[in-house]
Amino acid sequence: MQRYTFAIDADDLIRTVSDSWVAFARQNGECGLETSDVIGRPLWEFVGGAETRQIYHALFAAVRRGRLPRSVPFRCDGPDCRRFMRLTVSPLADDALELVSELLREEPRAPVAMLGSEVERSAELLSMCSWCKRVRLPAGWVEVEIAVETLGLFGDAPMPRISHGMCGECRRAMSSLVEAPAGG
C-alpha cells in the first residue's frame, strides 16, 4: 500500500514530509512542493476552500482533544484516474499531528481535461467536493464526467476554475466523525 506522510506542529506548521509525499506531489504536477519549499509553512496555504479548512480544523481539534487517531476516506483524482484513499490523523507529542494518506485503490479512466493542472482556465467557477470529487450542478452533486458532459466542457475552450467545498453527504459524514467520541 502506498503511503504519503507529513507532520504538523501545534501551530499547524508543516514540520516533516516523506519522500513519497514529495514524489506524489511531483507526479501530480504540483510544482514548488519540494521538502524545502513546504517545511515551516502553514498547512493552510495548501488547503483550498473555507469549508475544507473548517473540517480539517475540526478534525485536528478532535484528534488533539481525544488523543486518538481518526481516519477519513477521500478521493485524490488525477485527470486519468480515480484514487480512493484514506487519511489517518494521529496525535504526536506537544499537540503535533501526523497525517498519513494511503492509496487504497486506483481506477483508470479516460482523461478529463478539467482536472489537468496545465489547462487554460476561464473566469467561470465550479465547486468540487474536496472529499468525494463530485461537482456541484444546479441539479445536485455529480461525478466529474457527468459534469463535463452536462456543461459541454469539450474542445479547445478554457476550462472553468475549480473551487473546493463539500457536498452535503460528505459534510454529514465528516461532522459525524469529528463529533463522535475519541476512537469512534
PDB file of C-alpha atoms in Angstrom:
ATOM      1  CA  MET A   1       0.000   0.000   0.000  1.00  0.00           C
ATOM      2  CA  GLN A   2       1.367   3.405  -0.962  1.00  0.00           C
ATOM      3  CA  ARG A   3       1.624   5.861   1.958  1.00  0.00           C
ATOM      4  CA  TYR A   4       2.253   9.620   1.879  1.00  0.00           C
ATOM      5  CA  THR A   5       3.142  11.146   5.242  1.00  0.00           C
ATOM      6  CA  PHE A   6       3.684  14.573   6.714  1.00  0.00           C
ATOM      7  CA  ALA A   7       3.543  16.088  10.176  1.00  0.00           C
ATOM      8  CA  ILE A   8       2.451  19.457  11.508  1.00  0.00           C
ATOM      9  CA  ASP A   9       3.248  21.124  14.812  1.00  0.00           C
ATOM     10  CA  ALA A  10       0.764  22.558  17.323  1.00  0.00           C
ATOM     11  CA  ASP A  11       0.510  25.736  15.214  1.00  0.00           C
ATOM     12  CA  ASP A  12      -0.256  23.694  12.064  1.00  0.00           C
ATOM     13  CA  LEU A  13       3.120  24.485  10.514  1.00  0.00           C
ATOM     14  CA  ILE A  14       4.472  21.676   8.341  1.00  0.00           C
ATOM     15  CA  ARG A  15       7.473  20.138  10.076  1.00  0.00           C
ATOM     16  CA  THR A  16       8.181  16.984   8.017  1.00  0.00           C
ATOM     17  CA  VAL A  17       7.161  15.457   4.694  1.00  0.00           C
ATOM     18  CA  SER A  18       8.052  11.974   3.474  1.00  0.00           C
ATOM     19  CA  ASP A  19       9.929  11.378   0.241  1.00  0.00           C
ATOM     20  CA  SER A  20       6.831   9.551  -1.035  1.00  0.00           C
ATOM     21  CA  TRP A  21       4.723  12.684  -0.354  1.00  0.00           C
ATOM     22  CA  VAL A  22       7.120  14.822  -2.427  1.00  0.00           C
ATOM     23  CA  ALA A  23       7.182  12.227  -5.228  1.00  0.00           C
ATOM     24  CA  PHE A  24       3.358  12.094  -5.273  1.00  0.00           C
ATOM     25  CA  ALA A  25       3.167  15.906  -5.492  1.00  0.00           C
ATOM     26  CA  ARG A  26       5.628  15.906  -8.420  1.00  0.00           C
ATOM     27  CA  GLN A  27       3.778  13.087 -10.174  1.00  0.00           C
ATOM     28  CA  ASN A  28       0.577  15.144  -9.973  1.00  0.00           C
ATOM     29  CA  GLY A  29       2.039  18.295 -11.491  1.00  0.00           C
ATOM     30  CA  GLU A  30       2.373  20.217  -8.229  1.00  0.00           C
ATOM     31  CA  CYS A  31       5.470  22.316  -8.776  1.00  0.00           C
ATOM     32  CA  GLY A  32       7.047  24.073  -5.811  1.00  0.00           C
ATOM     33  CA  LEU A  33       6.214  21.360  -3.320  1.00  0.00           C
ATOM     34  CA  GLU A  34       9.721  20.127  -2.621  1.00  0.00           C
ATOM     35  CA  THR A  35      10.609  19.444   1.017  1.00  0.00           C
ATOM     36  CA  SER A  36      12.480  22.741   1.410  1.00  0.00           C
ATOM     37  CA  ASP A  37       9.530  24.643  -0.095  1.00  0.00           C
ATOM     38  CA  VAL A  38       6.953  23.433   2.437  1.00  0.00           C
ATOM     39  CA  ILE A  39       8.758  22.875   5.751  1.00  0.00           C
ATOM     40  CA  GLY A  40       7.869  25.649   8.206  1.00  0.00           C
ATOM     41  CA  ARG A  41       4.897  26.908   6.178  1.00  0.00           C
ATOM     42  CA  PRO A  42       1.304  26.825   7.443  1.00  0.00           C
ATOM     43  CA  LEU A  43      -0.637  23.818   6.201  1.00  0.00           C
ATOM     44  CA  TRP A  44      -3.495  26.190   5.396  1.00  0.00           C
ATOM     45  CA  GLU A  45      -1.556  27.658   2.459  1.00  0.00           C
ATOM     46  CA  PHE A  46      -2.093  24.312   0.720  1.00  0.00           C
ATOM     47  CA  VAL A  47      -5.748  23.632   1.597  1.00  0.00           C
ATOM     48  CA  GLY A  48      -8.284  25.149  -0.778  1.00  0.00           C
ATOM     49  CA  GLY A  49     -11.761  26.220   0.236  1.00  0.00           C
ATOM     50  CA  ALA A  50     -13.066  27.646   3.503  1.00  0.00           C
ATOM     51  CA  GLU A  51     -15.367  24.661   4.101  1.00  0.00           C
ATOM     52  CA  THR A  52     -12.483  22.228   3.647  1.00  0.00           C
ATOM     53  CA  ARG A  53     -10.273  24.195   6.045  1.00  0.00           C
ATOM     54  CA  GLN A  54     -13.115  24.291   8.587  1.00  0.00           C
ATOM     55  CA  ILE A  55     -13.499  20.491   8.509  1.00  0.00           C
ATOM     56  CA  TYR A  56      -9.730  19.980   8.833  1.00  0.00           C
ATOM     57  CA  HIS A  57      -9.681  22.351  11.831  1.00  0.00           C
ATOM     58  CA  ALA A  58     -12.489  20.347  13.472  1.00  0.00           C
ATOM     59  CA  LEU A  59     -10.784  17.029  12.667  1.00  0.00           C
ATOM     60  CA  PHE A  60      -7.454  18.217  14.092  1.00  0.00           C
ATOM     61  CA  ALA A  61      -9.176  19.536  17.233  1.00  0.00           C
ATOM     62  CA  ALA A  62     -10.946  16.185  17.738  1.00  0.00           C
ATOM     63  CA  VAL A  63      -7.671  14.256  17.422  1.00  0.00           C
ATOM     64  CA  ARG A  64      -5.806  16.638  19.723  1.00  0.00           C
ATOM     65  CA  ARG A  65      -8.619  16.588  22.289  1.00  0.00           C
ATOM     66  CA  GLY A  66      -9.163  12.807  22.271  1.00  0.00           C
ATOM     67  CA  ARG A  67      -5.502  11.831  21.774  1.00  0.00           C
ATOM     68  CA  LEU A  68      -6.600   9.024  19.428  1.00  0.00           C
ATOM     69  CA  PRO A  69      -6.225   8.735  15.635  1.00  0.00           C
ATOM     70  CA  ARG A  70      -9.141   9.329  13.292  1.00  0.00           C
ATOM     71  CA  SER A  71      -9.408   8.128   9.700  1.00  0.00           C
ATOM     72  CA  VAL A  72     -11.461   9.521   6.835  1.00  0.00           C
ATOM     73  CA  PRO A  73     -11.942   8.328   3.269  1.00  0.00           C
ATOM     74  CA  PHE A  74     -11.292  10.771   0.448  1.00  0.00           C
ATOM     75  CA  ARG A  75     -10.531  10.890  -3.253  1.00  0.00           C
ATOM     76  CA  CYS A  76      -7.464  12.388  -4.858  1.00  0.00           C
ATOM     77  CA  ASP A  77      -8.269  12.059  -8.548  1.00  0.00           C
ATOM     78  CA  GLY A  78      -5.968  12.780 -11.441  1.00  0.00           C
ATOM     79  CA  PRO A  79      -7.073  13.591 -14.977  1.00  0.00           C
ATOM     80  CA  ASP A  80      -6.751   9.924 -16.000  1.00  0.00           C
ATOM     81  CA  CYS A  81      -7.617   8.101 -12.760  1.00  0.00           C
ATOM     82  CA  ARG A  82      -9.792   7.949  -9.682  1.00  0.00           C
ATOM     83  CA  ARG A  83      -7.800   7.462  -6.485  1.00  0.00           C
ATOM     84  CA  PHE A  84      -9.623   6.164  -3.437  1.00  0.00           C
ATOM     85  CA  MET A  85      -7.628   6.996  -0.345  1.00  0.00           C
ATOM     86  CA  ARG A  86      -7.768   7.114   3.437  1.00  0.00           C
ATOM     87  CA  LEU A  87      -6.335   9.883   5.605  1.00  0.00           C
ATOM     88  CA  THR A  88      -5.371   8.981   9.156  1.00  0.00           C
ATOM     89  CA  VAL A  89      -4.606  11.838  11.533  1.00  0.00           C
ATOM     90  CA  SER A  90      -2.692  10.719  14.635  1.00  0.00           C
ATOM     91  CA  PRO A  91      -1.616  12.687  17.695  1.00  0.00           C
ATOM     92  CA  LEU A  92       2.060  13.248  18.426  1.00  0.00           C
ATOM     93  CA  ALA A  93       3.748  14.905  21.405  1.00  0.00           C
ATOM     94  CA  ASP A  94       3.077  18.587  22.122  1.00  0.00           C
ATOM     95  CA  ASP A  95      -0.167  18.691  20.066  1.00  0.00           C
ATOM     96  CA  ALA A  96       1.678  17.922  16.833  1.00  0.00           C
ATOM     97  CA  LEU A  97      -0.108  15.668  14.343  1.00  0.00           C
ATOM     98  CA  GLU A  98       0.971  13.074  11.808  1.00  0.00           C
ATOM     99  CA  LEU A  99      -1.112  12.812   8.635  1.00  0.00           C
ATOM    100  CA  VAL A 100      -0.837   9.622   6.613  1.00  0.00           C
ATOM    101  CA  SER A 101      -2.633   9.240   3.289  1.00  0.00           C
ATOM    102  CA  GLU A 102      -2.890   5.703   1.957  1.00  0.00           C
ATOM    103  CA  LEU A 103      -3.828   4.787  -1.593  1.00  0.00           C
ATOM    104  CA  LEU A 104      -6.489   2.076  -1.236  1.00  0.00           C
ATOM    105  CA  ARG A 105      -7.202   1.611  -4.930  1.00  0.00           C
ATOM    106  CA  GLU A 106      -6.851   3.396  -8.234  1.00  0.00           C
ATOM    107  CA  GLU A 107      -9.199   3.161 -11.226  1.00  0.00           C
ATOM    108  CA  PRO A 108      -8.091   4.290 -14.685  1.00  0.00           C
ATOM    109  CA  ARG A 109     -10.482   6.432 -16.714  1.00  0.00           C
ATOM    110  CA  ALA A 110     -10.488   8.378 -19.944  1.00  0.00           C
ATOM    111  CA  PRO A 111      -8.622  11.646 -19.332  1.00  0.00           C
ATOM    112  CA  VAL A 112     -10.742  14.519 -18.006  1.00  0.00           C
ATOM    113  CA  ALA A 113      -9.174  17.789 -19.168  1.00  0.00           C
ATOM    114  CA  MET A 114     -10.950  19.767 -16.451  1.00  0.00           C
ATOM    115  CA  LEU A 115      -8.770  18.029 -13.823  1.00  0.00           C
ATOM    116  CA  GLY A 116      -5.478  18.829 -15.562  1.00  0.00           C
ATOM    117  CA  SER A 117      -3.099  21.245 -13.868  1.00  0.00           C
ATOM    118  CA  GLU A 118      -1.759  22.607 -17.177  1.00  0.00           C
ATOM    119  CA  VAL A 119      -5.050  23.547 -18.881  1.00  0.00           C
ATOM    120  CA  GLU A 120      -6.137  27.104 -19.632  1.00  0.00           C
ATOM    121  CA  ARG A 121      -8.807  28.327 -17.191  1.00  0.00           C
ATOM    122  CA  SER A 122     -11.732  30.682 -17.744  1.00  0.00           C
ATOM    123  CA  ALA A 123     -13.243  33.064 -15.198  1.00  0.00           C
ATOM    124  CA  GLU A 124     -16.116  30.595 -14.660  1.00  0.00           C
ATOM    125  CA  LEU A 125     -16.013  28.794 -11.322  1.00  0.00           C
ATOM    126  CA  LEU A 126     -17.211  25.272 -10.497  1.00  0.00           C
ATOM    127  CA  SER A 127     -17.419  23.864  -6.991  1.00  0.00           C
ATOM    128  CA  MET A 128     -15.923  20.413  -6.394  1.00  0.00           C
ATOM    129  CA  CYS A 129     -16.271  18.441  -3.170  1.00  0.00           C
ATOM    130  CA  SER A 130     -12.852  18.179  -1.539  1.00  0.00           C
ATOM    131  CA  TRP A 131     -13.607  14.671  -0.297  1.00  0.00           C
ATOM    132  CA  CYS A 132     -15.545  12.765  -2.986  1.00  0.00           C
ATOM    133  CA  LYS A 133     -14.579  14.903  -6.020  1.00  0.00           C
ATOM    134  CA  ARG A 134     -18.141  15.320  -7.227  1.00  0.00           C
ATOM    135  CA  VAL A 135     -19.049  18.612  -8.921  1.00  0.00           C
ATOM    136  CA  ARG A 136     -21.963  20.851  -7.938  1.00  0.00           C
ATOM    137  CA  LEU A 137     -24.506  21.442 -10.686  1.00  0.00           C
ATOM    138  CA  PRO A 138     -27.937  23.056 -10.309  1.00  0.00           C
ATOM    139  CA  ALA A 139     -29.496  19.567 -10.141  1.00  0.00           C
ATOM    140  CA  GLY A 140     -27.072  18.366  -7.430  1.00  0.00           C
ATOM    141  CA  TRP A 141     -23.599  16.877  -6.972  1.00  0.00           C
ATOM    142  CA  VAL A 142     -22.413  14.605  -9.818  1.00  0.00           C
ATOM    143  CA  GLU A 143     -19.260  12.782 -10.906  1.00  0.00           C
ATOM    144  CA  VAL A 144     -16.881  14.964 -12.897  1.00  0.00           C
ATOM    145  CA  GLU A 145     -17.512  13.100 -16.177  1.00  0.00           C
ATOM    146  CA  ILE A 146     -21.238  13.833 -15.899  1.00  0.00           C
ATOM    147  CA  ALA A 147     -20.497  17.500 -15.147  1.00  0.00           C
ATOM    148  CA  VAL A 148     -18.229  17.732 -18.208  1.00  0.00           C
ATOM    149  CA  GLU A 149     -20.926  16.197 -20.423  1.00  0.00           C
ATOM    150  CA  THR A 150     -23.780  18.240 -18.926  1.00  0.00           C
ATOM    151  CA  LEU A 151     -21.865  21.519 -19.244  1.00  0.00           C
ATOM    152  CA  GLY A 152     -20.395  20.696 -22.667  1.00  0.00           C
ATOM    153  CA  LEU A 153     -16.812  21.151 -21.494  1.00  0.00           C
ATOM    154  CA  PHE A 154     -15.173  19.650 -24.564  1.00  0.00           C
ATOM    155  CA  GLY A 155     -12.945  21.082 -27.237  1.00  0.00           C
ATOM    156  CA  ASP A 156     -10.489  23.939 -27.096  1.00  0.00           C
ATOM    157  CA  ALA A 157     -12.421  26.321 -24.839  1.00  0.00           C
ATOM    158  CA  PRO A 158     -10.780  27.165 -21.484  1.00  0.00           C
ATOM    159  CA  MET A 159     -11.916  25.004 -18.587  1.00  0.00           C
ATOM    160  CA  PRO A 160     -13.615  26.578 -15.554  1.00  0.00           C
ATOM    161  CA  ARG A 161     -11.600  27.187 -12.404  1.00  0.00           C
ATOM    162  CA  ILE A 162     -12.309  24.728  -9.597  1.00  0.00           C
ATOM    163  CA  SER A 163     -13.148  25.869  -6.099  1.00  0.00           C
ATOM    164  CA  HIS A 164     -13.282  23.339  -3.303  1.00  0.00           C
ATOM    165  CA  GLY A 165     -16.225  22.919  -0.994  1.00  0.00           C
ATOM    166  CA  MET A 166     -18.108  19.999   0.436  1.00  0.00           C
ATOM    167  CA  CYS A 167     -21.224  18.175  -0.677  1.00  0.00           C
ATOM    168  CA  GLY A 168     -23.954  17.533   1.889  1.00  0.00           C
ATOM    169  CA  GLU A 169     -23.252  13.801   2.058  1.00  0.00           C
ATOM    170  CA  CYS A 170     -19.553  14.320   2.871  1.00  0.00           C
ATOM    171  CA  ARG A 171     -20.376  17.165   5.285  1.00  0.00           C
ATOM    172  CA  ARG A 172     -22.698  14.886   7.257  1.00  0.00           C
ATOM    173  CA  ALA A 173     -20.138  12.058   7.303  1.00  0.00           C
ATOM    174  CA  MET A 174     -17.306  14.357   8.402  1.00  0.00           C
ATOM    175  CA  SER A 175     -19.464  16.044  11.046  1.00  0.00           C
ATOM    176  CA  SER A 176     -20.336  12.634  12.497  1.00  0.00           C
ATOM    177  CA  LEU A 177     -16.682  11.697  12.573  1.00  0.00           C
ATOM    178  CA  VAL A 178     -15.423  14.831  14.315  1.00  0.00           C
ATOM    179  CA  GLU A 179     -18.321  14.868  16.780  1.00  0.00           C
ATOM    180  CA  ALA A 180     -18.000  11.155  17.663  1.00  0.00           C
ATOM    181  CA  PRO A 181     -16.232  10.193  20.892  1.00  0.00           C
ATOM    182  CA  ALA A 182     -12.484   9.594  20.513  1.00  0.00           C
ATOM    183  CA  GLY A 183     -11.791   6.291  18.842  1.00  0.00           C
ATOM    184  CA  GLY A 184     -15.274   6.334  17.255  1.00  0.00           C
TER     185      GLY A 184
END
